[in-house]
XYZ file of C-alpha atoms in Angstrom:
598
model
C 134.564 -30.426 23.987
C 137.671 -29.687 25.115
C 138.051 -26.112 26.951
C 140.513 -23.671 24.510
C 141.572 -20.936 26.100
C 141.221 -18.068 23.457
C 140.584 -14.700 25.228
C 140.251 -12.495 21.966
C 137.913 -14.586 20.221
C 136.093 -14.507 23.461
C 135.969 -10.906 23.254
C 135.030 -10.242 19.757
C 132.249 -12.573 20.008
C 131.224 -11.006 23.130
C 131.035 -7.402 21.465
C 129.169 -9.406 18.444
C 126.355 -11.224 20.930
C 123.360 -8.751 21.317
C 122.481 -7.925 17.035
C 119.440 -7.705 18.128
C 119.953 -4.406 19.494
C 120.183 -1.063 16.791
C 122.905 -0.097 19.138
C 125.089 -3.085 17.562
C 124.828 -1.723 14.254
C 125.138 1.642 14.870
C 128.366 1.700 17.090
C 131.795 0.071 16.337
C 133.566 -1.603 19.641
C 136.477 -0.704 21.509
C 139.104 -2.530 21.533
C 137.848 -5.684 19.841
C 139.696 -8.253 17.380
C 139.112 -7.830 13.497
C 136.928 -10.748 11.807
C 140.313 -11.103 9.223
C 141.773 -11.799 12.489
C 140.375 -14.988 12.485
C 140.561 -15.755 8.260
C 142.843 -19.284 9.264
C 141.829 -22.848 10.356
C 143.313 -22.255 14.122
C 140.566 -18.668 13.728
C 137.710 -20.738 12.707
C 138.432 -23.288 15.692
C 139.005 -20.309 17.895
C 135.028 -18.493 17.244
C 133.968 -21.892 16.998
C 134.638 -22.872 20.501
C 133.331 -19.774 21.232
C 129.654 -20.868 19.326
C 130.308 -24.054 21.597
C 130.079 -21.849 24.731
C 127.084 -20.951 24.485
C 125.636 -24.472 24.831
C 125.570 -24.477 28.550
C 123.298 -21.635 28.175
C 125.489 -19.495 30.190
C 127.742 -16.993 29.228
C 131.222 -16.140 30.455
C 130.176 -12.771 32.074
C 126.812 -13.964 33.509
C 124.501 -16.665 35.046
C 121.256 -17.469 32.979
C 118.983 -19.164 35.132
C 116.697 -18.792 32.288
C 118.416 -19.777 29.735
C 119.403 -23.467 30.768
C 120.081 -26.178 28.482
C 118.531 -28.442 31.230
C 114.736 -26.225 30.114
C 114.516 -27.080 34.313
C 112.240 -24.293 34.197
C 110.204 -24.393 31.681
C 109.976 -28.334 30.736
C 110.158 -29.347 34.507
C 108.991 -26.828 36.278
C 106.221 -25.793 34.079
C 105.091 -29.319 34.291
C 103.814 -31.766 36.902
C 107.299 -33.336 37.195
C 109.212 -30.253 39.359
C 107.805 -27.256 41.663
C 110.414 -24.184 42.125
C 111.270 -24.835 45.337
C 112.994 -22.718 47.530
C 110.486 -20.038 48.809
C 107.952 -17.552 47.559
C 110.472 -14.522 47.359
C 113.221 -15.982 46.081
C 113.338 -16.320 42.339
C 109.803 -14.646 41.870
C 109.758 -15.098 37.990
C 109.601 -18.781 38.120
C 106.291 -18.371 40.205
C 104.639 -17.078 37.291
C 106.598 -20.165 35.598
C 105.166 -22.357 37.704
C 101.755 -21.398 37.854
C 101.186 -20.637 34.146
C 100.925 -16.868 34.349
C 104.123 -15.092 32.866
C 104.141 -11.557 31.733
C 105.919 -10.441 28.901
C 108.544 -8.463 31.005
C 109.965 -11.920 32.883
C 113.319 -11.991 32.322
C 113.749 -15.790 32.502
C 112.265 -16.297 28.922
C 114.137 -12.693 27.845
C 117.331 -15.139 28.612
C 116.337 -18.156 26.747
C 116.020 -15.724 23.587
C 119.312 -13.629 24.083
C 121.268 -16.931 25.105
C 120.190 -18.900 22.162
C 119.212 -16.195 19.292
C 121.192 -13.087 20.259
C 124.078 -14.816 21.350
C 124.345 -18.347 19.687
C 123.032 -18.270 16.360
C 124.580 -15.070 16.362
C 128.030 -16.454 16.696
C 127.187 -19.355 14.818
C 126.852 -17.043 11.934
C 130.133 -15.219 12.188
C 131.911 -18.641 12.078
C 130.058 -19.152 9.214
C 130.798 -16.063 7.283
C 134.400 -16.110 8.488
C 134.811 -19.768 7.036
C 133.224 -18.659 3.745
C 136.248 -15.637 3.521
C 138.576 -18.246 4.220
C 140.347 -19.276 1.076
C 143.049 -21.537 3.096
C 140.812 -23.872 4.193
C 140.615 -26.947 2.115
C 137.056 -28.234 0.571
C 136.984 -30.906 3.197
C 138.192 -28.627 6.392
C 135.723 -26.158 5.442
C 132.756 -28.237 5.328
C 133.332 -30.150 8.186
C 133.812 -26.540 10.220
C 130.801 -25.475 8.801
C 129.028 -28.368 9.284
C 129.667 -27.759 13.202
C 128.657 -24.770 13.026
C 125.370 -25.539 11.969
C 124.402 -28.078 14.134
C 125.331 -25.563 16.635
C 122.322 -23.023 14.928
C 120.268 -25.826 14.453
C 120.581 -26.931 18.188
C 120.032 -23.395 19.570
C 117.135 -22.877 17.246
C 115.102 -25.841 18.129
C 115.978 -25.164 21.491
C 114.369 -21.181 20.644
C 111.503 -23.477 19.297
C 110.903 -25.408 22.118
C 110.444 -22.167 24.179
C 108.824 -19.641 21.964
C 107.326 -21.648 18.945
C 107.340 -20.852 15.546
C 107.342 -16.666 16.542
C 111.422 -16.472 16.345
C 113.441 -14.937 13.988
C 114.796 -17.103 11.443
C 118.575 -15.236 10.696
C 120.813 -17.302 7.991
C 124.360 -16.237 8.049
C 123.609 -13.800 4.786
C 121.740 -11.682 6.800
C 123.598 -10.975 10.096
C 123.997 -7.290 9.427
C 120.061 -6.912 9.141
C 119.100 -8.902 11.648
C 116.819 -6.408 13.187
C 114.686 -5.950 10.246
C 113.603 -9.752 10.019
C 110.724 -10.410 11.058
C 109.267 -13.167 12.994
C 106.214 -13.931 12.004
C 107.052 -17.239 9.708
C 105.267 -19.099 7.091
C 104.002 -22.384 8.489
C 106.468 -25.458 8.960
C 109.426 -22.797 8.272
C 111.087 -23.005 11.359
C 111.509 -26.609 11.199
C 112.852 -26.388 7.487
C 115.795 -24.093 8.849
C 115.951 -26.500 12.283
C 116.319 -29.320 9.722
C 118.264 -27.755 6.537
C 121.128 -26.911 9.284
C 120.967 -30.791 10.970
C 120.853 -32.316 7.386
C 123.760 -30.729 6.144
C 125.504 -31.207 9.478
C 124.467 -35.115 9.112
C 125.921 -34.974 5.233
C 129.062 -33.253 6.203
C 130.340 -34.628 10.456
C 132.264 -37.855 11.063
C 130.626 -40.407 13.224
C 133.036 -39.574 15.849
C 135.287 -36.503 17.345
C 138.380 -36.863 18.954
C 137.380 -34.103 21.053
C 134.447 -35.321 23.677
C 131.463 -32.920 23.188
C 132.117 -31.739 19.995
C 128.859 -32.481 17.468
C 128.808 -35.960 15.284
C 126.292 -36.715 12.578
C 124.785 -38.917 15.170
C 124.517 -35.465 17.007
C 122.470 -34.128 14.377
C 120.138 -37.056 13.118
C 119.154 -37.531 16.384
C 118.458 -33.605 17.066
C 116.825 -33.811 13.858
C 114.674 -36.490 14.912
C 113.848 -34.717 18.593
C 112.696 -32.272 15.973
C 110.212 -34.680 13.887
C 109.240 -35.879 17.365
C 107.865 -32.600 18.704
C 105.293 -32.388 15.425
C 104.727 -36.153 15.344
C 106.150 -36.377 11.824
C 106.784 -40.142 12.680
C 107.615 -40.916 9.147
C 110.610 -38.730 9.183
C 112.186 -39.390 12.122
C 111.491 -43.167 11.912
C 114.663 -43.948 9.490
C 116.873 -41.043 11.386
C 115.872 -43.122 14.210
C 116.428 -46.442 13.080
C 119.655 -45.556 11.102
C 120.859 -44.757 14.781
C 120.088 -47.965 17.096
C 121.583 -50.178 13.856
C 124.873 -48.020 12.916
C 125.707 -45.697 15.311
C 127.762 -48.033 17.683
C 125.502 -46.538 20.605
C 124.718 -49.276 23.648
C 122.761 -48.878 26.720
C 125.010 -47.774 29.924
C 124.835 -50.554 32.411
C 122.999 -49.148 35.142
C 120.407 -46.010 34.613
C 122.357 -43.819 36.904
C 125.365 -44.036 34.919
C 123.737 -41.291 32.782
C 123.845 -38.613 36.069
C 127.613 -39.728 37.592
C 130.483 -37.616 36.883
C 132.236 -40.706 36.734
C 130.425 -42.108 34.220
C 130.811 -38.674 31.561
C 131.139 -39.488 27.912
C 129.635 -42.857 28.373
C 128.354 -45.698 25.681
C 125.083 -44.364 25.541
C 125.689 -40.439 25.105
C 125.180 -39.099 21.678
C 125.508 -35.298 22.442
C 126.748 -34.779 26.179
C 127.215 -31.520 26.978
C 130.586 -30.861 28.719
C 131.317 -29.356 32.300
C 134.548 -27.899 33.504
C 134.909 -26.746 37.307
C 137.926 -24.785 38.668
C 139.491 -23.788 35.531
C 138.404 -20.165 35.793
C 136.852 -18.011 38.629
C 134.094 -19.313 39.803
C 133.803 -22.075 37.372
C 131.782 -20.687 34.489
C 132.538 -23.323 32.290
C 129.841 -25.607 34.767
C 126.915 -24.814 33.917
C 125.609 -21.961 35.858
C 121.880 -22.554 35.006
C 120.992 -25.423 37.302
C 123.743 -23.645 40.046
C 120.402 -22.645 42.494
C 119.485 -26.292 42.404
C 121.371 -28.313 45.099
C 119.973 -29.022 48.275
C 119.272 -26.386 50.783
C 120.777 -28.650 53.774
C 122.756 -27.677 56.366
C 125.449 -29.689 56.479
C 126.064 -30.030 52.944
C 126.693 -26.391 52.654
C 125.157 -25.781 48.960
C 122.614 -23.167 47.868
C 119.476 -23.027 46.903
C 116.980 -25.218 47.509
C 115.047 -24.974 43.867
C 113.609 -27.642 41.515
C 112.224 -29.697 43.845
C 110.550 -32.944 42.802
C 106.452 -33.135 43.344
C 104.191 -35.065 44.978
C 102.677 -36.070 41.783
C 106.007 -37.578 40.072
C 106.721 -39.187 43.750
C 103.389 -40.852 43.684
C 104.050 -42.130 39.358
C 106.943 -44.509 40.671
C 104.435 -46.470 42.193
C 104.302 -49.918 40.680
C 101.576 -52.884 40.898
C 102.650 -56.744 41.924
C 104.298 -56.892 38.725
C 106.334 -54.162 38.873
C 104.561 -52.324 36.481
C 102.945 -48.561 36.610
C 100.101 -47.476 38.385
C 98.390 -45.994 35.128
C 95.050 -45.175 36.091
C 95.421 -45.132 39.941
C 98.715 -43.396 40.959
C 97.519 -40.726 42.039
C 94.664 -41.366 43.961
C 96.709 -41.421 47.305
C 100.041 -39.793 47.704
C 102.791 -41.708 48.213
C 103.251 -41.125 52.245
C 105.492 -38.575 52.780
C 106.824 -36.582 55.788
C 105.035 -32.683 54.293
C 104.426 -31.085 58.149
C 106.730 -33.061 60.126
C 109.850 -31.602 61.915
C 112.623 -33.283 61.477
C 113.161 -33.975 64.872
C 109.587 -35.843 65.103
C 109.427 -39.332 63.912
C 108.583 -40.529 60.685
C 108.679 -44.077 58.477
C 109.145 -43.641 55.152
C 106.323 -45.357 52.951
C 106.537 -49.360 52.250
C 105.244 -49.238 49.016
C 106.533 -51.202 45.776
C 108.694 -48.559 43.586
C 110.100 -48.414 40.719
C 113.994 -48.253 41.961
C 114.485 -45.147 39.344
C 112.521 -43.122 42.052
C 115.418 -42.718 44.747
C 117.880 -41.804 42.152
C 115.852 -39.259 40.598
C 114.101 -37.824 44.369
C 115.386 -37.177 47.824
C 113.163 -38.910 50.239
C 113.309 -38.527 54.074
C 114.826 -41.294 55.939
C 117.045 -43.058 52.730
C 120.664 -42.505 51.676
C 121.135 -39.057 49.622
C 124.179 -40.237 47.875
C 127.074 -40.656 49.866
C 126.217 -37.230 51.797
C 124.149 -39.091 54.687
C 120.573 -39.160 55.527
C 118.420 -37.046 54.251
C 116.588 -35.711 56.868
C 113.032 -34.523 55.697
C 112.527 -30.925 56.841
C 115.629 -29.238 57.509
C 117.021 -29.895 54.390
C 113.981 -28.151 52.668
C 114.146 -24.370 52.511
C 110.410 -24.120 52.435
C 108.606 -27.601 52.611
C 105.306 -24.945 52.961
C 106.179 -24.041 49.405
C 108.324 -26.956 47.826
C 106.871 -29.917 49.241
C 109.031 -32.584 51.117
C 111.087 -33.445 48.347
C 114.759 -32.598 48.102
C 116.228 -30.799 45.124
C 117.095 -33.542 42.307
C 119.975 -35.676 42.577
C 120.559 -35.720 38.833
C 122.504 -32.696 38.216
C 124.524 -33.137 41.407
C 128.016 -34.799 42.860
C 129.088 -37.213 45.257
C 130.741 -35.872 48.199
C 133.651 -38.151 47.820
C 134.215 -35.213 44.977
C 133.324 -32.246 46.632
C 136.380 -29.537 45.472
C 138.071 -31.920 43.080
C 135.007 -32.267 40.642
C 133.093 -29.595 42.291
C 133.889 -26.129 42.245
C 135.621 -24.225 44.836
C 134.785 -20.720 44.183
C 132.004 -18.746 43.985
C 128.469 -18.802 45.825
C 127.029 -21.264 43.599
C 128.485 -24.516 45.390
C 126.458 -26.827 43.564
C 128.536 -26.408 40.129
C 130.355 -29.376 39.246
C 131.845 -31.559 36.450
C 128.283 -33.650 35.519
C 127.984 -33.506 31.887
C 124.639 -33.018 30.922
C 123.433 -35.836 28.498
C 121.539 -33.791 26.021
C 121.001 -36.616 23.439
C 121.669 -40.870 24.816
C 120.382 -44.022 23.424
C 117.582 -44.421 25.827
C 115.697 -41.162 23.843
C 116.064 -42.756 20.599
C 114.889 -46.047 21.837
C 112.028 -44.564 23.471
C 111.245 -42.456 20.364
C 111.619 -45.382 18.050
C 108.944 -47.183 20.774
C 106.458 -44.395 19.947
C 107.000 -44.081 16.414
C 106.108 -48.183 16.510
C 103.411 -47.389 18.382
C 101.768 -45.350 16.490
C 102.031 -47.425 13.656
C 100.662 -50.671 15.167
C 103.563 -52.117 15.454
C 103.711 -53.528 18.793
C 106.760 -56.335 19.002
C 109.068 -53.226 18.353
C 107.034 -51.443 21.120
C 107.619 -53.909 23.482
C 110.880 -54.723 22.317
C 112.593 -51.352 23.708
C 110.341 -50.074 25.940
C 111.003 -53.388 27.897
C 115.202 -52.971 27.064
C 114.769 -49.762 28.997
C 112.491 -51.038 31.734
C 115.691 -53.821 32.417
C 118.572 -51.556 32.728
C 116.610 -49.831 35.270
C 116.171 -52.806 37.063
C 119.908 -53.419 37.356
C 120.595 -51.289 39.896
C 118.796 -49.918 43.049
C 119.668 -47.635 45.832
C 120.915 -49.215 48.964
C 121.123 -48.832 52.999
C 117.862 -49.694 54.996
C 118.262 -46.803 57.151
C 116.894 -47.701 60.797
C 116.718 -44.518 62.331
C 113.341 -42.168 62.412
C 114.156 -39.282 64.056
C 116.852 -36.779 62.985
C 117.835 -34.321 66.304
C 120.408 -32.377 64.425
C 122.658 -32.422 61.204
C 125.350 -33.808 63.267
C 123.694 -37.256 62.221
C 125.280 -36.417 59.272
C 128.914 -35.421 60.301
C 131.624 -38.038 59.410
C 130.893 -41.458 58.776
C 128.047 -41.303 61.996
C 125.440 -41.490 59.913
C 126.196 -45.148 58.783
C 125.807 -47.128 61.897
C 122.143 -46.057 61.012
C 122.025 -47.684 57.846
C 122.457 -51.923 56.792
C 124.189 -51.281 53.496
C 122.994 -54.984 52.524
C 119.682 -54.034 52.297
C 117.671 -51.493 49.501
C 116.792 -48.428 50.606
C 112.837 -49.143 49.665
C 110.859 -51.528 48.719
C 111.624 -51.796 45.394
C 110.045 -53.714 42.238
C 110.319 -53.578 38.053
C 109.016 -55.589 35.821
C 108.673 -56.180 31.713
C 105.362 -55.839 29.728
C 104.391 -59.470 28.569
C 102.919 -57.959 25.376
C 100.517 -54.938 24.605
C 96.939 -55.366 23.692
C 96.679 -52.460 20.926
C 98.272 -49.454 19.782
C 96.780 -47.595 22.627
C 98.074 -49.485 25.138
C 101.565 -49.351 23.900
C 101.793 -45.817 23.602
C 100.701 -45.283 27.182
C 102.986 -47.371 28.458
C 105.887 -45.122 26.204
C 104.414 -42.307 27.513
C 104.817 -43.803 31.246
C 108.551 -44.684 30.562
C 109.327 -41.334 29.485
C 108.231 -39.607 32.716
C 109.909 -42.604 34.602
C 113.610 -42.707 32.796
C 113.671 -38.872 32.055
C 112.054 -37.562 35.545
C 112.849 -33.226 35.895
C 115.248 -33.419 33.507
C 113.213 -30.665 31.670
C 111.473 -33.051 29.016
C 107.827 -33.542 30.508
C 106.025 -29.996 29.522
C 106.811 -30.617 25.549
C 106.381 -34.226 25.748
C 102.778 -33.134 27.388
C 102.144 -30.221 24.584
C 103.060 -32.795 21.461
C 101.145 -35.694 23.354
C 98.264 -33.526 23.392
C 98.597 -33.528 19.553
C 97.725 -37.248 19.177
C 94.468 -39.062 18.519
C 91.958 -39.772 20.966
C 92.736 -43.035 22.420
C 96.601 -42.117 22.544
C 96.010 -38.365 23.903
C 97.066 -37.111 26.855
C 95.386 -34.017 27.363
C 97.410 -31.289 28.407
C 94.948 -28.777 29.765
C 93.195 -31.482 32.090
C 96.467 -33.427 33.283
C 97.946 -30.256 34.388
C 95.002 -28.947 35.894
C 94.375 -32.460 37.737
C 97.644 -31.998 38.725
C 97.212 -28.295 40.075
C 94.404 -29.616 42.007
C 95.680 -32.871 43.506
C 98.843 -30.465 44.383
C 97.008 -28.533 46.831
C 96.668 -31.570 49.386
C 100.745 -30.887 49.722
C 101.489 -26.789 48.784
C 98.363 -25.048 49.439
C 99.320 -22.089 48.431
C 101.252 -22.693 45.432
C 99.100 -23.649 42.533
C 95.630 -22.545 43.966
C 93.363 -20.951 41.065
C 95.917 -22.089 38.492
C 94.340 -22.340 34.870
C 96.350 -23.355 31.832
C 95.509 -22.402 28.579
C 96.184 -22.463 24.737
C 98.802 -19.421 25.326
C 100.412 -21.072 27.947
C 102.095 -24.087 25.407
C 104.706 -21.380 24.570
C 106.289 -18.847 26.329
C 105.605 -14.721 25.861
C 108.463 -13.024 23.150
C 110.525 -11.238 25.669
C 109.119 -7.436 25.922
C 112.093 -6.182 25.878
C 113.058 -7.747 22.130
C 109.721 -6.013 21.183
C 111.069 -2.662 22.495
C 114.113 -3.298 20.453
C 112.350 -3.745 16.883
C 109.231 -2.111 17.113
C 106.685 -3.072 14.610
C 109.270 -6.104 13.651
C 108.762 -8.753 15.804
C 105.415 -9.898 17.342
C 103.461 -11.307 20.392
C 103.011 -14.617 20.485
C 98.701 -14.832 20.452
C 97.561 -15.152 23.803
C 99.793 -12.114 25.228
């Protein structure tokens, strides 16, 4: 939405955003704004933005690694789709992350919760009491304020969800000034009631569009509600959400895949709920989003910090496609995609000459091809640790062009990475892909094929290009200027690239696999694969992917790359959900408990 500038409700909501400490309730603050302060349409608006800012999952005074929207931590990461990166010391918490083995006392989770319980559904409740003490709102204002502000709960509950299952607090507005004596230890399906009471009346009560980009629709919310159904395979509910959607929402596909990770292309036809990005408006542009700002590329000559998220072997080696351009299913990873793991930059290597689907160079850095329009990419060097993070480079997705560099990117702070992407948390291509598994599972395989083939052709439509003819990098200063392109025929792709269109699918087995494949494929580290994995796991045998042993086989296979990384790794039941924080435990002893496992 639309950045307001409104330091006081900044400030009250600030002193409001950690009730889940006694302290809150025990101690008035300094120097903050009154709630009747705020008892006016332009007051709503005001503590509304400020529920809005939380979003980002950042807050004004701090960076939340943790606490990312983008889940590039613990739905990447945590997955066989993204290693940490970077090095061993750096960033030590996401080791334990990574390897399936986090205490209680890691503060990356601890963010998640304060971000999206302490601090969002926290303000989302003050702009919901405020609004209800009101009176010169009219009927219509007042919904459609309120309405926002429960999508907003809604969203950073299921997001609380995602993380920590059902063991969250569930606080309605009525209860803000006892939040610390509710427990959260919830009657079963009752977290999804509140996710979906909130998104229903949000739904009932939001136009189908803002004239403010970012702020929530009822799109917005039937498709949040419908991520919701997704995640417990309630087909049947999400099925009309879903359909109601595709026919009426006005929603197409973007015409090229990439078009969903340019700056250029924010706000586009296919975004549903895009998640907004400001750079340079205030010091050290805190209205980017500061959670993804350790995850540029750790190269030289680009200047950036810090080297995390890097792509793995195993998602390198899924973008391998047959003759027909289609997936690898059973066979992908029996060899690893060649890469350049070991050799020095300097030393010569070909990249591999194997058919790929195209979405692979826009979603990985590969030695030896075009990063962007910031040169070659030059294998080793631009890898902080290739020992530890394999010889990937840091995602592309969440990045900018260097033809932007200071004018969309930001120009202060350490974090040089931060930039104007939008992050699009709900687009067409997840509803389509939903609807294909909901179809699926029913049998219904022309509706299968139907849009899990309208995805596979957009992807087609575009592919990365520059045949780079040079093997052997010296020195960044390959790099410098326009040098670099002498080295590159900009009339030929960058790979050998191939993607075709299912002819038809045998059974309902066979289409949901292939759902499942386009999933990993269209969404690659953008922080979806762990839950797709954990409700996957969920489905009958035939359709099943087994969590435990895919993520295991991956842990093993992984060790042929990073041999030190994910040795003697064992996921279990616990590890589908992350620890409570210990330190919300300390704070309302004998209130909230341990998830089981911990």
């Amino acid at each position: 939405m639309k950045k307001l500038s409104i330091i006081v409700a900044t400030c009250f909501l600030t002193a409001m955003s950690f009730s889940c400490a006694d302290s809150f309730l025990d101690k008035g603050t300094q120097g903050s704004a009154s709630l009747s302060d705020f008892y006016t349409e332009k007051g709503v608006n005001a503590l509304l933005t400020g529920a809005y800012s939380m979003v980002k999952g950042s807050a004004l005074w701090t960076v939340s690694w943790g606490a990312s929207i983008t889940n590039w931590t613990y739905g990447s990461v945590a997955s066989d789709d993204g290693a940490k990166g970077s090095n061993e010391g750096d960033q030590i918490p996401i080791n334990e992350i990574e390897r399936w083995d986090v205490q209680t006392t890691n503060n990356y989770p601890a963010d998640k919760w304060v971000l999206n319980i302490g601090m969002g559904v926290n303000r989302c409740n003050t702009v919901l009491n405020v609004i209800a003490k009101t009176p010169s709102l009219a009927s219509a204002t007042a919904n459609e304020l309120k309405a926002e502000a429960r999508f907003l709960r809604g969203l950073y509950y299921f997001e609380s969800w995602l993380v920590f299952g059902d063991k969250i607090p569930l606080i309605p507005e009525d209860k803000i000034d006892v939040a610390n004596t509710i427990t959260n230890e919830n009657a079963a399906g009752a977290v999804l009631k509140f996710i979906e009471d909130d998104l229903a009346f949000a739904a009932a009560n939001l136009p189908a569009k803002q004239s403010q980009p970012g702020r929530a629709t009822k799109w917005a919310a039937k498709a949040l509600a419908a991520k919701a159904y997704m995640q417990v395979l309630d087909y049947a509910s999400a099925k009309p959400l879903l359909d109601d959607i595709i026919t009426n929402g006005g929603f197409t596909l973007a015409g090229k895949f990439f078009d969903n990770y340019r700056i250029a292309t924010n706000n586009n036809s296919e975004s549903i709920f895009e998640i907004q990005r400001n750079v340079n408006d205030i010091n050290e542009s805190l209205n980017g989003e500061m959670g993804i700002g350790l995850n540029a590329p750790y190269a030289p000559e680009l200047n950036m910090c810090c080297g995390f998220h890097q792509p793995t072997q195993n998602l390198a080696n899924a973008f391998k496609v047959d003759e027909n351009g289609l997936p690898l299913f059973d066979t992908f990873n029996n060899t690893d995609l060649k890469n350049d793991q070991g050799i020095a930059s300097k030393d010569e290597f070909i990249p591999a000459t194997d058919l790929l689907d195209p979405r692979i160079d826009f979603t990985i850095g590969r030695r030896g091809l075009p990063f962007m329009d910031w040169g070659i990419m030059r294998g080793q060097d631009w890898i902080r640790d290739q020992s530890w993070g394999g010889p990937y480079v840091t995602v592309e997705k969440t990045l900018f062009y260097k033809s932007e560099r200071g004018s969309l990117s930001t120009t202060t702070g350490w974090q040089t990475g931060i930039c104007a992407n939008n992050w699009r948390y709900l687009r067409l291509t997840h509803v389509l892909l939903w609807r294909a598994e909901v179809a699926a599972s029913e049998g219904d395989l022309a509706t299968a094929l139907k849009y899990v083939n309208m995805v596979r052709e957009r992807a087609g439509k575009e592919v990365v290009m520059g045949k780079v003819n040079l093997y052997k990098f010296p020195s960044k200063d390959i790099n410098v200027g326009d040098e670099w392109k002498k080295y590159v025929d900009f009339t030929k792709p960058a790979a050998n690239y191939k993607i075709g269109t299912y002819a038809s699918f045998a059974n309902k087995n066979e289409a949901m696999r292939a759902v499942q494949w386009e999933n990993r494929l269209e969404f690659g580290t953008d922080g979806n694969r762990f839950f797709d994995l954990r409700r996957w796991d969920k489905l009958p045998e035939g359709m099943r992917v087994n969590m435990k042993a895919t993520l295991e086989a991956f842990a093993l296979a992984d060790l042929r790359i990073r041999p030190n990384v994910m040795k003697g790794a064992i996921f279990d039941e616990k590890d589908k959900y992350q620890p409570i924080p210990q330190s919300q435990l300390d704070l309302e002893p004998g209130v909230l408990k341990q998830n089981t496992g911990y």
